[in-house]
Amino acid sequence: MRISHPMHRWLAGLLLSAASAVAMAQAARPHVVVLATGGTIAGAGASAANSATYAAAKVPVDKLLAGLPELASVARVSGEQVFQIASESFTNDHLLQLGKRVSALAKQADVDGIVITHGTDTLEETAYFLNLVVRTTKPIVVVGSMRPGTALSADGALNLYDAVGVAASKDAAGKGVLVTMNDEIQSGRDVSKTINIKTEAFKSQWGPLGMVVEGKNYWFRAPVKRHTSASEFNIDEIQALPAVDIVYGYGNMNTTGIEAYGKAGVKALVHAGTGNGSVAAQAVPALQALRAQGVQVVRSARVPDGFVLRNAEQPDDKYDWVVAHDLRPQKARILAMVALTKTNDSKELQRIFWEY
């Protein structure tokens, strides 16, 4: 219909200007891509009272984002369903596929930040892997929840809102891969899941990097270990990850596991020792034999905090073993896999464990 009346033309112009202003405002917001992999944050229980009994990886990313309209005020958000699995089922192939997708997105000029929704069981392993191999300064945030979205006091919505806000923030750039849960911003390198039935499940012995309060970031420290853009590793160059496994130290330990992993062809074995990475006397010869076969031995500790001292408890120089420093066994495995794509020299591996 033709608009001829001056008032009509004025109203039409006003509406057009308003629409243009909204479009410009939306375009000016940072673009954050949410990569969904499943987990509790995409879970559903039979009733609102089910906070610990539920089915993980049920809600697709489009419904996850549609249920949080507040995100529109923070960023332009788009979503991709990469996997739909519980995180205990993550494999090396999943890590590689996810890492390559994150790397590709980070290279796009129209992407300002990336969020990965993830199950909490192996969230720390994925976060550390990405921290090692994705070469970017753009914010990468891994997020999960301890309760499904159907539960009373579900934590996933706020965790995701905070994660998108951090990923959209310029002040999060260059800090490596982050984990944003329970109002805290943690380093993907340092953080571990410490309890399975509370929302404050993820902790670091070195403390969080910062906090998110009502959408605003407050920073208190920065990571000092090498990561992301400063890393010597690059996911674009990694096609496969070598076999690295973990054996657990305990009272009356036998050597069956050590010998079995050796026969299975592992390239490195992480020993999750007691205390300061202690190794039972009866296990030392088996680990020495493994090292003589060319398998790298990484001495870690099963205790939640502290770090393993080289040549304390065991003569690491004499045995040509590597110590994991402050990395828990599951993260020592991640670093060993990545490092072995570059070198099989034990001295170089030890340098890498000190630096990353």
mmCIF file of C-alpha atoms in Angstrom:
data_model
loop_
_atom_site.group_PDB
_atom_site.id
_atom_site.type_symbol
_atom_site.label_atom_id
_atom_site.label_comp_id
_atom_site.label_asym_id
_atom_site.label_seq_id
_atom_site.Cartn_x
_atom_site.Cartn_y
_atom_site.Cartn_z
ATOM 1 C CA MET A 1 0.000 0.000 0.000
ATOM 2 C CA ARG A 2 1.258 3.465 -0.939
ATOM 3 C CA ILE A 3 2.011 5.774 1.993
ATOM 4 C CA SER A 4 1.127 9.365 1.067
ATOM 5 C CA HIS A 5 0.067 11.081 4.266
ATOM 6 C CA PRO A 6 2.989 12.977 5.890
ATOM 7 C CA MET A 7 2.166 11.487 9.299
ATOM 8 C CA HIS A 8 2.150 7.990 7.826
ATOM 9 C CA ARG A 9 5.502 8.605 6.148
ATOM 10 C CA TRP A 10 6.897 9.909 9.434
ATOM 11 C CA LEU A 11 5.655 6.834 11.340
ATOM 12 C CA ALA A 12 7.028 4.501 8.667
ATOM 13 C CA GLY A 13 10.395 6.232 8.846
ATOM 14 C CA LEU A 14 10.376 6.032 12.626
ATOM 15 C CA LEU A 15 9.616 2.319 12.557
ATOM 16 C CA LEU A 16 12.316 1.727 9.948
ATOM 17 C CA SER A 17 14.846 3.660 12.019
ATOM 18 C CA ALA A 18 13.910 1.712 15.134
ATOM 19 C CA ALA A 19 14.247 -1.595 13.280
ATOM 20 C CA SER A 20 17.608 -0.517 11.881
ATOM 21 C CA ALA A 21 18.789 0.494 15.352
ATOM 22 C CA VAL A 22 17.785 -2.894 16.770
ATOM 23 C CA ALA A 23 19.527 -4.702 13.906
ATOM 24 C CA MET A 24 22.686 -2.622 14.385
ATOM 25 C CA ALA A 25 22.644 -3.237 18.139
ATOM 26 C CA GLN A 26 22.305 -6.974 17.585
ATOM 27 C CA ALA A 27 25.110 -6.979 15.018
ATOM 28 C CA ALA A 28 27.344 -5.066 17.415
ATOM 29 C CA ARG A 29 27.039 -7.728 20.102
ATOM 30 C CA PRO A 30 29.799 -10.352 20.241
ATOM 31 C CA HIS A 31 29.061 -13.586 18.424
ATOM 32 C CA VAL A 32 29.397 -16.642 20.665
ATOM 33 C CA VAL A 33 29.076 -20.172 19.307
ATOM 34 C CA VAL A 34 27.819 -22.829 21.724
ATOM 35 C CA LEU A 35 29.084 -26.317 20.902
ATOM 36 C CA ALA A 36 26.943 -28.897 22.684
ATOM 37 C CA THR A 37 28.301 -32.321 23.590
ATOM 38 C CA GLY A 38 25.630 -33.610 26.000
ATOM 39 C CA GLY A 39 26.058 -34.285 29.709
ATOM 40 C CA THR A 40 23.930 -33.341 32.716
ATOM 41 C CA ILE A 41 23.408 -29.800 31.452
ATOM 42 C CA ALA A 42 21.404 -31.458 28.658
ATOM 43 C CA GLY A 43 19.850 -34.012 31.009
ATOM 44 C CA ALA A 44 16.309 -34.650 32.196
ATOM 45 C CA GLY A 45 14.884 -36.365 35.285
ATOM 46 C CA ALA A 46 11.558 -38.078 35.853
ATOM 47 C CA SER A 47 10.470 -35.352 38.275
ATOM 48 C CA ALA A 48 11.639 -32.028 39.693
ATOM 49 C CA ALA A 49 12.784 -33.852 42.828
ATOM 50 C CA ASN A 50 15.345 -35.863 40.834
ATOM 51 C CA SER A 51 18.597 -33.932 41.120
ATOM 52 C CA ALA A 52 20.975 -36.924 41.152
ATOM 53 C CA THR A 53 18.937 -39.548 39.277
ATOM 54 C CA TYR A 54 18.315 -38.618 35.660
ATOM 55 C CA ALA A 55 19.219 -39.364 32.051
ATOM 56 C CA ALA A 56 22.094 -37.277 30.701
ATOM 57 C CA ALA A 57 22.390 -35.944 27.136
ATOM 58 C CA LYS A 58 18.699 -35.656 26.247
ATOM 59 C CA VAL A 59 18.037 -31.971 25.473
ATOM 60 C CA PRO A 60 19.322 -30.705 22.077
ATOM 61 C CA VAL A 61 21.248 -27.448 21.879
ATOM 62 C CA ASP A 62 18.440 -25.488 20.192
ATOM 63 C CA LYS A 63 16.089 -26.201 23.101
ATOM 64 C CA LEU A 64 18.862 -25.481 25.591
ATOM 65 C CA LEU A 65 19.382 -22.034 24.105
ATOM 66 C CA ALA A 66 15.677 -21.327 23.551
ATOM 67 C CA GLY A 67 15.088 -21.893 27.256
ATOM 68 C CA LEU A 68 17.441 -19.036 28.093
ATOM 69 C CA PRO A 69 16.176 -15.907 26.269
ATOM 70 C CA GLU A 70 18.370 -13.740 28.537
ATOM 71 C CA LEU A 71 21.342 -14.714 26.359
ATOM 72 C CA ALA A 72 20.144 -12.304 23.678
ATOM 73 C CA SER A 73 21.113 -9.367 25.876
ATOM 74 C CA VAL A 74 24.673 -10.710 26.231
ATOM 75 C CA ALA A 75 25.648 -11.874 22.751
ATOM 76 C CA ARG A 76 24.498 -13.144 19.387
ATOM 77 C CA VAL A 77 24.420 -16.835 20.168
ATOM 78 C CA SER A 78 24.359 -19.722 17.711
ATOM 79 C CA GLY A 79 24.507 -23.393 18.581
ATOM 80 C CA GLU A 80 25.874 -26.631 17.126
ATOM 81 C CA GLN A 81 25.247 -30.172 18.346
ATOM 82 C CA VAL A 82 28.678 -31.809 18.108
ATOM 83 C CA PHE A 83 27.878 -34.883 20.235
ATOM 84 C CA GLN A 84 25.039 -35.949 22.505
ATOM 85 C CA ILE A 85 26.748 -38.223 25.029
ATOM 86 C CA ALA A 86 27.502 -38.554 28.722
ATOM 87 C CA SER A 87 31.072 -37.376 29.227
ATOM 88 C CA GLU A 88 32.354 -40.591 30.804
ATOM 89 C CA SER A 89 32.023 -41.994 27.276
ATOM 90 C CA PHE A 90 34.354 -39.391 25.723
ATOM 91 C CA THR A 91 37.124 -41.003 23.686
ATOM 92 C CA ASN A 92 40.311 -39.669 22.097
ATOM 93 C CA ASP A 93 38.432 -39.445 18.806
ATOM 94 C CA HIS A 94 35.838 -37.192 20.460
ATOM 95 C CA LEU A 95 38.626 -34.968 21.796
ATOM 96 C CA LEU A 96 40.197 -34.649 18.356
ATOM 97 C CA GLN A 97 36.900 -33.933 16.585
ATOM 98 C CA LEU A 98 35.884 -31.327 19.144
ATOM 99 C CA GLY A 99 39.329 -29.722 19.191
ATOM 100 C CA LYS A 100 39.414 -29.353 15.421
ATOM 101 C CA ARG A 101 35.951 -27.789 15.382
ATOM 102 C CA VAL A 102 36.891 -25.312 18.110
ATOM 103 C CA SER A 103 40.069 -24.430 16.224
ATOM 104 C CA ALA A 104 38.163 -23.858 12.985
ATOM 105 C CA LEU A 105 35.635 -21.601 14.700
ATOM 106 C CA ALA A 106 38.369 -19.652 16.485
ATOM 107 C CA LYS A 107 39.844 -18.781 13.074
ATOM 108 C CA GLN A 108 36.566 -17.224 11.878
ATOM 109 C CA ALA A 109 36.550 -13.446 11.994
ATOM 110 C CA ASP A 110 32.832 -13.415 12.822
ATOM 111 C CA VAL A 111 33.270 -15.562 15.966
ATOM 112 C CA ASP A 112 34.270 -13.778 19.167
ATOM 113 C CA GLY A 113 34.057 -16.598 21.692
ATOM 114 C CA ILE A 114 33.225 -20.281 22.019
ATOM 115 C CA VAL A 115 31.319 -22.155 24.729
ATOM 116 C CA ILE A 116 31.346 -25.954 25.047
ATOM 117 C CA THR A 117 28.567 -27.571 27.066
ATOM 118 C CA HIS A 118 29.908 -30.787 28.554
ATOM 119 C CA GLY A 119 29.203 -33.513 31.058
ATOM 120 C CA THR A 120 31.073 -32.933 34.310
ATOM 121 C CA ASP A 121 32.710 -36.351 34.683
ATOM 122 C CA THR A 122 35.488 -35.665 32.170
ATOM 123 C CA LEU A 123 34.936 -31.929 31.674
ATOM 124 C CA GLU A 124 38.331 -31.123 33.224
ATOM 125 C CA GLU A 125 40.113 -33.439 30.782
ATOM 126 C CA THR A 126 38.504 -31.876 27.721
ATOM 127 C CA ALA A 127 39.158 -28.355 29.035
ATOM 128 C CA TYR A 128 42.836 -29.135 29.590
ATOM 129 C CA PHE A 129 43.168 -30.799 26.187
ATOM 130 C CA LEU A 130 41.736 -27.718 24.451
ATOM 131 C CA ASN A 131 43.969 -25.520 26.601
ATOM 132 C CA LEU A 132 46.992 -27.342 25.184
ATOM 133 C CA VAL A 133 46.134 -27.603 21.500
ATOM 134 C CA VAL A 134 43.863 -24.759 20.303
ATOM 135 C CA ARG A 135 45.971 -21.810 19.188
ATOM 136 C CA THR A 136 43.864 -18.735 19.850
ATOM 137 C CA THR A 137 43.499 -15.833 22.238
ATOM 138 C CA LYS A 138 39.714 -15.832 21.843
ATOM 139 C CA PRO A 139 37.830 -16.930 24.969
ATOM 140 C CA ILE A 140 36.967 -20.630 25.126
ATOM 141 C CA VAL A 141 34.702 -21.616 28.009
ATOM 142 C CA VAL A 142 33.705 -25.153 28.997
ATOM 143 C CA VAL A 143 30.562 -25.417 31.094
ATOM 144 C CA GLY A 144 28.383 -28.099 32.642
ATOM 145 C CA SER A 145 25.939 -28.550 35.473
ATOM 146 C CA MET A 146 25.526 -30.827 38.452
ATOM 147 C CA ARG A 147 21.733 -30.979 38.174
ATOM 148 C CA PRO A 148 19.537 -31.536 35.121
ATOM 149 C CA GLY A 149 17.417 -28.664 33.907
ATOM 150 C CA THR A 150 14.269 -30.425 35.135
ATOM 151 C CA ALA A 151 15.407 -30.415 38.777
ATOM 152 C CA LEU A 152 14.516 -27.986 41.547
ATOM 153 C CA SER A 153 17.333 -25.424 41.883
ATOM 154 C CA ALA A 154 18.879 -26.550 38.597
ATOM 155 C CA ASP A 155 22.258 -24.883 38.094
ATOM 156 C CA GLY A 156 22.683 -25.290 34.335
ATOM 157 C CA ALA A 157 20.853 -22.148 33.170
ATOM 158 C CA LEU A 158 22.939 -19.722 35.237
ATOM 159 C CA ASN A 159 26.132 -21.625 34.477
ATOM 160 C CA LEU A 160 25.431 -21.338 30.744
ATOM 161 C CA TYR A 161 24.447 -17.672 31.018
ATOM 162 C CA ASP A 162 27.724 -16.945 32.840
ATOM 163 C CA ALA A 163 29.728 -18.989 30.343
ATOM 164 C CA VAL A 164 28.330 -17.073 27.372
ATOM 165 C CA GLY A 165 28.986 -13.798 29.176
ATOM 166 C CA VAL A 166 32.609 -14.759 29.837
ATOM 167 C CA ALA A 167 33.091 -15.972 26.248
ATOM 168 C CA ALA A 168 31.703 -12.661 24.981
ATOM 169 C CA SER A 169 34.015 -10.589 27.198
ATOM 170 C CA LYS A 170 37.195 -8.985 25.919
ATOM 171 C CA ASP A 171 38.704 -9.296 29.398
ATOM 172 C CA ALA A 172 38.573 -13.104 29.115
ATOM 173 C CA ALA A 173 40.803 -13.131 26.042
ATOM 174 C CA GLY A 174 44.265 -14.648 26.324
ATOM 175 C CA LYS A 175 43.587 -16.443 29.608
ATOM 176 C CA GLY A 176 43.431 -19.925 28.122
ATOM 177 C CA VAL A 177 40.495 -22.307 28.266
ATOM 178 C CA LEU A 178 38.180 -21.483 31.161
ATOM 179 C CA VAL A 179 35.576 -23.394 33.141
ATOM 180 C CA THR A 180 32.669 -21.290 34.395
ATOM 181 C CA MET A 181 30.432 -22.959 36.971
ATOM 182 C CA ASN A 182 28.916 -22.052 40.326
ATOM 183 C CA ASP A 183 29.691 -18.330 39.762
ATOM 184 C CA GLU A 184 33.446 -19.062 39.525
ATOM 185 C CA ILE A 185 35.840 -18.716 36.591
ATOM 186 C CA GLN A 186 38.400 -21.505 36.811
ATOM 187 C CA SER A 187 41.445 -22.311 34.718
ATOM 188 C CA GLY A 188 40.844 -25.377 32.567
ATOM 189 C CA ARG A 189 44.346 -26.505 33.481
ATOM 190 C CA ASP A 190 43.937 -26.350 37.238
ATOM 191 C CA VAL A 191 40.341 -27.269 37.942
ATOM 192 C CA SER A 192 39.073 -30.722 38.912
ATOM 193 C CA LYS A 193 35.746 -32.226 39.869
ATOM 194 C CA THR A 194 35.976 -32.795 43.624
ATOM 195 C CA ILE A 195 32.494 -33.970 44.573
ATOM 196 C CA ASN A 196 29.590 -35.536 42.704
ATOM 197 C CA ILE A 197 26.463 -34.286 44.513
ATOM 198 C CA LYS A 198 27.015 -30.558 45.088
ATOM 199 C CA THR A 199 26.851 -27.625 42.718
ATOM 200 C CA GLU A 200 30.253 -26.360 43.904
ATOM 201 C CA ALA A 201 31.847 -29.507 42.478
ATOM 202 C CA PHE A 202 34.759 -27.926 40.598
ATOM 203 C CA LYS A 203 37.723 -26.632 42.545
ATOM 204 C CA SER A 204 41.396 -25.831 42.069
ATOM 205 C CA GLN A 205 43.987 -25.985 44.816
ATOM 206 C CA TRP A 206 45.321 -22.680 43.440
ATOM 207 C CA GLY A 207 41.909 -20.995 43.566
ATOM 208 C CA PRO A 208 39.637 -19.594 40.839
ATOM 209 C CA LEU A 209 40.830 -16.971 38.373
ATOM 210 C CA GLY A 210 37.750 -14.901 39.104
ATOM 211 C CA MET A 211 34.017 -14.796 39.654
ATOM 212 C CA VAL A 212 30.897 -13.825 37.749
ATOM 213 C CA VAL A 213 28.299 -11.826 39.664
ATOM 214 C CA GLU A 214 25.128 -10.757 37.840
ATOM 215 C CA GLY A 215 26.858 -11.030 34.499
ATOM 216 C CA LYS A 216 29.969 -9.046 35.432
ATOM 217 C CA ASN A 217 33.442 -10.621 35.534
ATOM 218 C CA TYR A 218 35.742 -10.019 38.492
ATOM 219 C CA TRP A 219 39.313 -11.241 37.986
ATOM 220 C CA PHE A 220 41.811 -11.999 40.755
ATOM 221 C CA ARG A 221 44.666 -13.906 39.120
ATOM 222 C CA ALA A 222 45.907 -15.082 35.724
ATOM 223 C CA PRO A 223 47.366 -18.429 34.607
ATOM 224 C CA VAL A 224 51.157 -18.602 34.307
ATOM 225 C CA LYS A 225 51.578 -21.990 32.601
ATOM 226 C CA ARG A 226 51.811 -22.108 28.802
ATOM 227 C CA HIS A 227 48.513 -22.485 26.977
ATOM 228 C CA THR A 228 46.546 -21.916 23.756
ATOM 229 C CA SER A 229 48.269 -19.215 21.652
ATOM 230 C CA ALA A 230 51.604 -19.773 23.455
ATOM 231 C CA SER A 231 51.483 -23.563 23.116
ATOM 232 C CA GLU A 232 53.916 -25.550 20.977
ATOM 233 C CA PHE A 233 51.082 -27.965 20.176
ATOM 234 C CA ASN A 234 48.489 -27.435 17.455
ATOM 235 C CA ILE A 235 45.303 -29.457 17.029
ATOM 236 C CA ASP A 236 45.412 -28.822 13.282
ATOM 237 C CA GLU A 237 48.594 -30.923 13.103
ATOM 238 C CA ILE A 238 47.404 -33.808 15.325
ATOM 239 C CA GLN A 239 45.665 -36.677 13.553
ATOM 240 C CA ALA A 240 45.823 -39.309 16.314
ATOM 241 C CA LEU A 241 46.671 -39.540 19.998
ATOM 242 C CA PRO A 242 48.990 -42.255 21.336
ATOM 243 C CA ALA A 243 47.795 -44.788 23.887
ATOM 244 C CA VAL A 244 48.395 -43.576 27.450
ATOM 245 C CA ASP A 245 46.788 -45.237 30.444
ATOM 246 C CA ILE A 246 46.700 -44.920 34.233
ATOM 247 C CA VAL A 247 47.490 -47.471 36.923
ATOM 248 C CA TYR A 248 46.418 -46.836 40.520
ATOM 249 C CA GLY A 249 48.679 -47.227 43.543
ATOM 250 C CA TYR A 250 47.263 -48.728 46.759
ATOM 251 C CA GLY A 251 48.203 -50.885 49.723
ATOM 252 C CA ASN A 252 49.101 -54.467 48.749
ATOM 253 C CA MET A 253 49.352 -53.366 45.114
ATOM 254 C CA ASN A 254 50.218 -56.039 42.562
ATOM 255 C CA THR A 255 51.818 -55.605 39.134
ATOM 256 C CA THR A 256 49.075 -57.190 37.022
ATOM 257 C CA GLY A 257 47.838 -53.854 35.680
ATOM 258 C CA ILE A 258 51.319 -52.566 34.847
ATOM 259 C CA GLU A 259 52.199 -55.741 32.958
ATOM 260 C CA ALA A 260 48.850 -55.818 31.135
ATOM 261 C CA TYR A 261 49.216 -52.242 29.905
ATOM 262 C CA GLY A 262 52.730 -53.047 28.714
ATOM 263 C CA LYS A 263 51.436 -55.990 26.683
ATOM 264 C CA ALA A 264 48.639 -53.799 25.310
ATOM 265 C CA GLY A 265 51.215 -51.502 23.724
ATOM 266 C CA VAL A 266 50.832 -48.261 25.677
ATOM 267 C CA LYS A 267 53.289 -45.502 24.826
ATOM 268 C CA ALA A 268 53.195 -44.094 28.360
ATOM 269 C CA LEU A 269 51.803 -45.178 31.697
ATOM 270 C CA VAL A 270 50.779 -42.744 34.402
ATOM 271 C CA HIS A 271 51.267 -44.171 37.899
ATOM 272 C CA ALA A 272 48.767 -42.588 40.310
ATOM 273 C CA GLY A 273 50.828 -43.106 43.429
ATOM 274 C CA THR A 274 50.092 -42.544 47.072
ATOM 275 C CA GLY A 275 51.262 -39.404 48.876
ATOM 276 C CA ASN A 276 54.111 -37.764 46.980
ATOM 277 C CA GLY A 277 53.627 -40.087 44.019
ATOM 278 C CA SER A 278 55.066 -43.002 46.005
ATOM 279 C CA VAL A 279 55.507 -46.353 44.279
ATOM 280 C CA ALA A 280 55.220 -49.635 46.151
ATOM 281 C CA ALA A 281 58.497 -51.605 46.304
ATOM 282 C CA GLN A 282 56.990 -54.555 44.448
ATOM 283 C CA ALA A 283 55.824 -52.267 41.597
ATOM 284 C CA VAL A 284 59.195 -50.600 40.930
ATOM 285 C CA PRO A 285 60.748 -53.495 38.937
ATOM 286 C CA ALA A 286 57.643 -53.771 36.748
ATOM 287 C CA LEU A 287 57.755 -50.052 35.944
ATOM 288 C CA GLN A 288 61.498 -50.261 35.279
ATOM 289 C CA ALA A 289 60.894 -53.125 32.873
ATOM 290 C CA LEU A 290 58.221 -51.065 31.120
ATOM 291 C CA ARG A 291 60.644 -48.156 30.739
ATOM 292 C CA ALA A 292 63.283 -50.499 29.350
ATOM 293 C CA GLN A 293 60.783 -51.407 26.621
ATOM 294 C CA GLY A 294 60.561 -47.733 25.616
ATOM 295 C CA VAL A 295 57.347 -46.941 27.479
ATOM 296 C CA GLN A 296 57.406 -43.586 29.296
ATOM 297 C CA VAL A 297 56.605 -43.757 33.024
ATOM 298 C CA VAL A 298 54.911 -40.679 34.512
ATOM 299 C CA ARG A 299 54.821 -40.522 38.294
ATOM 300 C CA SER A 300 51.675 -38.762 39.498
ATOM 301 C CA ALA A 301 49.724 -38.818 42.770
ATOM 302 C CA ARG A 302 46.224 -39.882 43.690
ATOM 303 C CA VAL A 303 45.888 -37.200 46.408
ATOM 304 C CA PRO A 304 43.726 -34.221 45.397
ATOM 305 C CA ASP A 305 46.232 -31.444 46.173
ATOM 306 C CA GLY A 306 49.959 -30.828 46.311
ATOM 307 C CA PHE A 307 52.512 -31.773 43.668
ATOM 308 C CA VAL A 308 55.023 -34.531 42.994
ATOM 309 C CA LEU A 309 58.660 -33.651 43.695
ATOM 310 C CA ARG A 310 61.232 -35.024 41.289
ATOM 311 C CA ASN A 311 63.725 -37.473 42.859
ATOM 312 C CA ALA A 312 61.758 -37.539 46.105
ATOM 313 C CA GLU A 313 60.304 -40.934 47.045
ATOM 314 C CA GLN A 314 61.813 -42.395 43.864
ATOM 315 C CA PRO A 315 65.120 -41.721 42.016
ATOM 316 C CA ASP A 316 63.485 -40.407 38.843
ATOM 317 C CA ASP A 317 66.790 -39.434 37.239
ATOM 318 C CA LYS A 318 68.157 -42.945 37.756
ATOM 319 C CA TYR A 319 65.029 -44.663 36.429
ATOM 320 C CA ASP A 320 64.498 -42.109 33.620
ATOM 321 C CA TRP A 321 60.942 -41.415 34.786
ATOM 322 C CA VAL A 322 58.898 -38.234 34.392
ATOM 323 C CA VAL A 323 57.042 -36.528 37.238
ATOM 324 C CA ALA A 324 53.629 -34.975 36.670
ATOM 325 C CA HIS A 325 54.225 -31.893 38.861
ATOM 326 C CA ASP A 326 50.804 -30.726 40.138
ATOM 327 C CA LEU A 327 48.708 -32.470 37.485
ATOM 328 C CA ARG A 328 46.291 -35.100 38.721
ATOM 329 C CA PRO A 329 46.571 -38.498 36.971
ATOM 330 C CA GLN A 330 43.748 -37.838 34.492
ATOM 331 C CA LYS A 331 45.331 -34.580 33.381
ATOM 332 C CA ALA A 332 48.830 -36.074 33.335
ATOM 333 C CA ARG A 333 47.426 -38.578 30.843
ATOM 334 C CA ILE A 334 46.107 -35.772 28.627
ATOM 335 C CA LEU A 335 49.445 -33.924 28.605
ATOM 336 C CA ALA A 336 51.422 -37.127 28.022
ATOM 337 C CA MET A 337 49.283 -37.970 24.978
ATOM 338 C CA VAL A 338 49.679 -34.512 23.501
ATOM 339 C CA ALA A 339 53.406 -34.310 24.268
ATOM 340 C CA LEU A 340 54.079 -37.709 22.709
ATOM 341 C CA THR A 341 52.801 -36.406 19.381
ATOM 342 C CA LYS A 342 55.962 -34.250 19.360
ATOM 343 C CA THR A 343 58.648 -36.194 21.238
ATOM 344 C CA ASN A 344 59.489 -39.448 22.989
ATOM 345 C CA ASP A 345 62.514 -38.025 24.779
ATOM 346 C CA SER A 346 62.035 -38.213 28.554
ATOM 347 C CA LYS A 347 63.948 -34.996 29.238
ATOM 348 C CA GLU A 348 61.795 -33.124 26.758
ATOM 349 C CA LEU A 349 58.696 -34.662 28.291
ATOM 350 C CA GLN A 350 59.781 -33.478 31.742
ATOM 351 C CA ARG A 351 60.305 -29.952 30.380
ATOM 352 C CA ILE A 352 56.792 -30.039 28.976
ATOM 353 C CA PHE A 353 55.348 -31.168 32.302
ATOM 354 C CA TRP A 354 57.095 -28.246 34.043
ATOM 355 C CA GLU A 355 55.894 -25.675 31.469
ATOM 356 C CA TYR A 356 52.289 -26.732 30.872
#
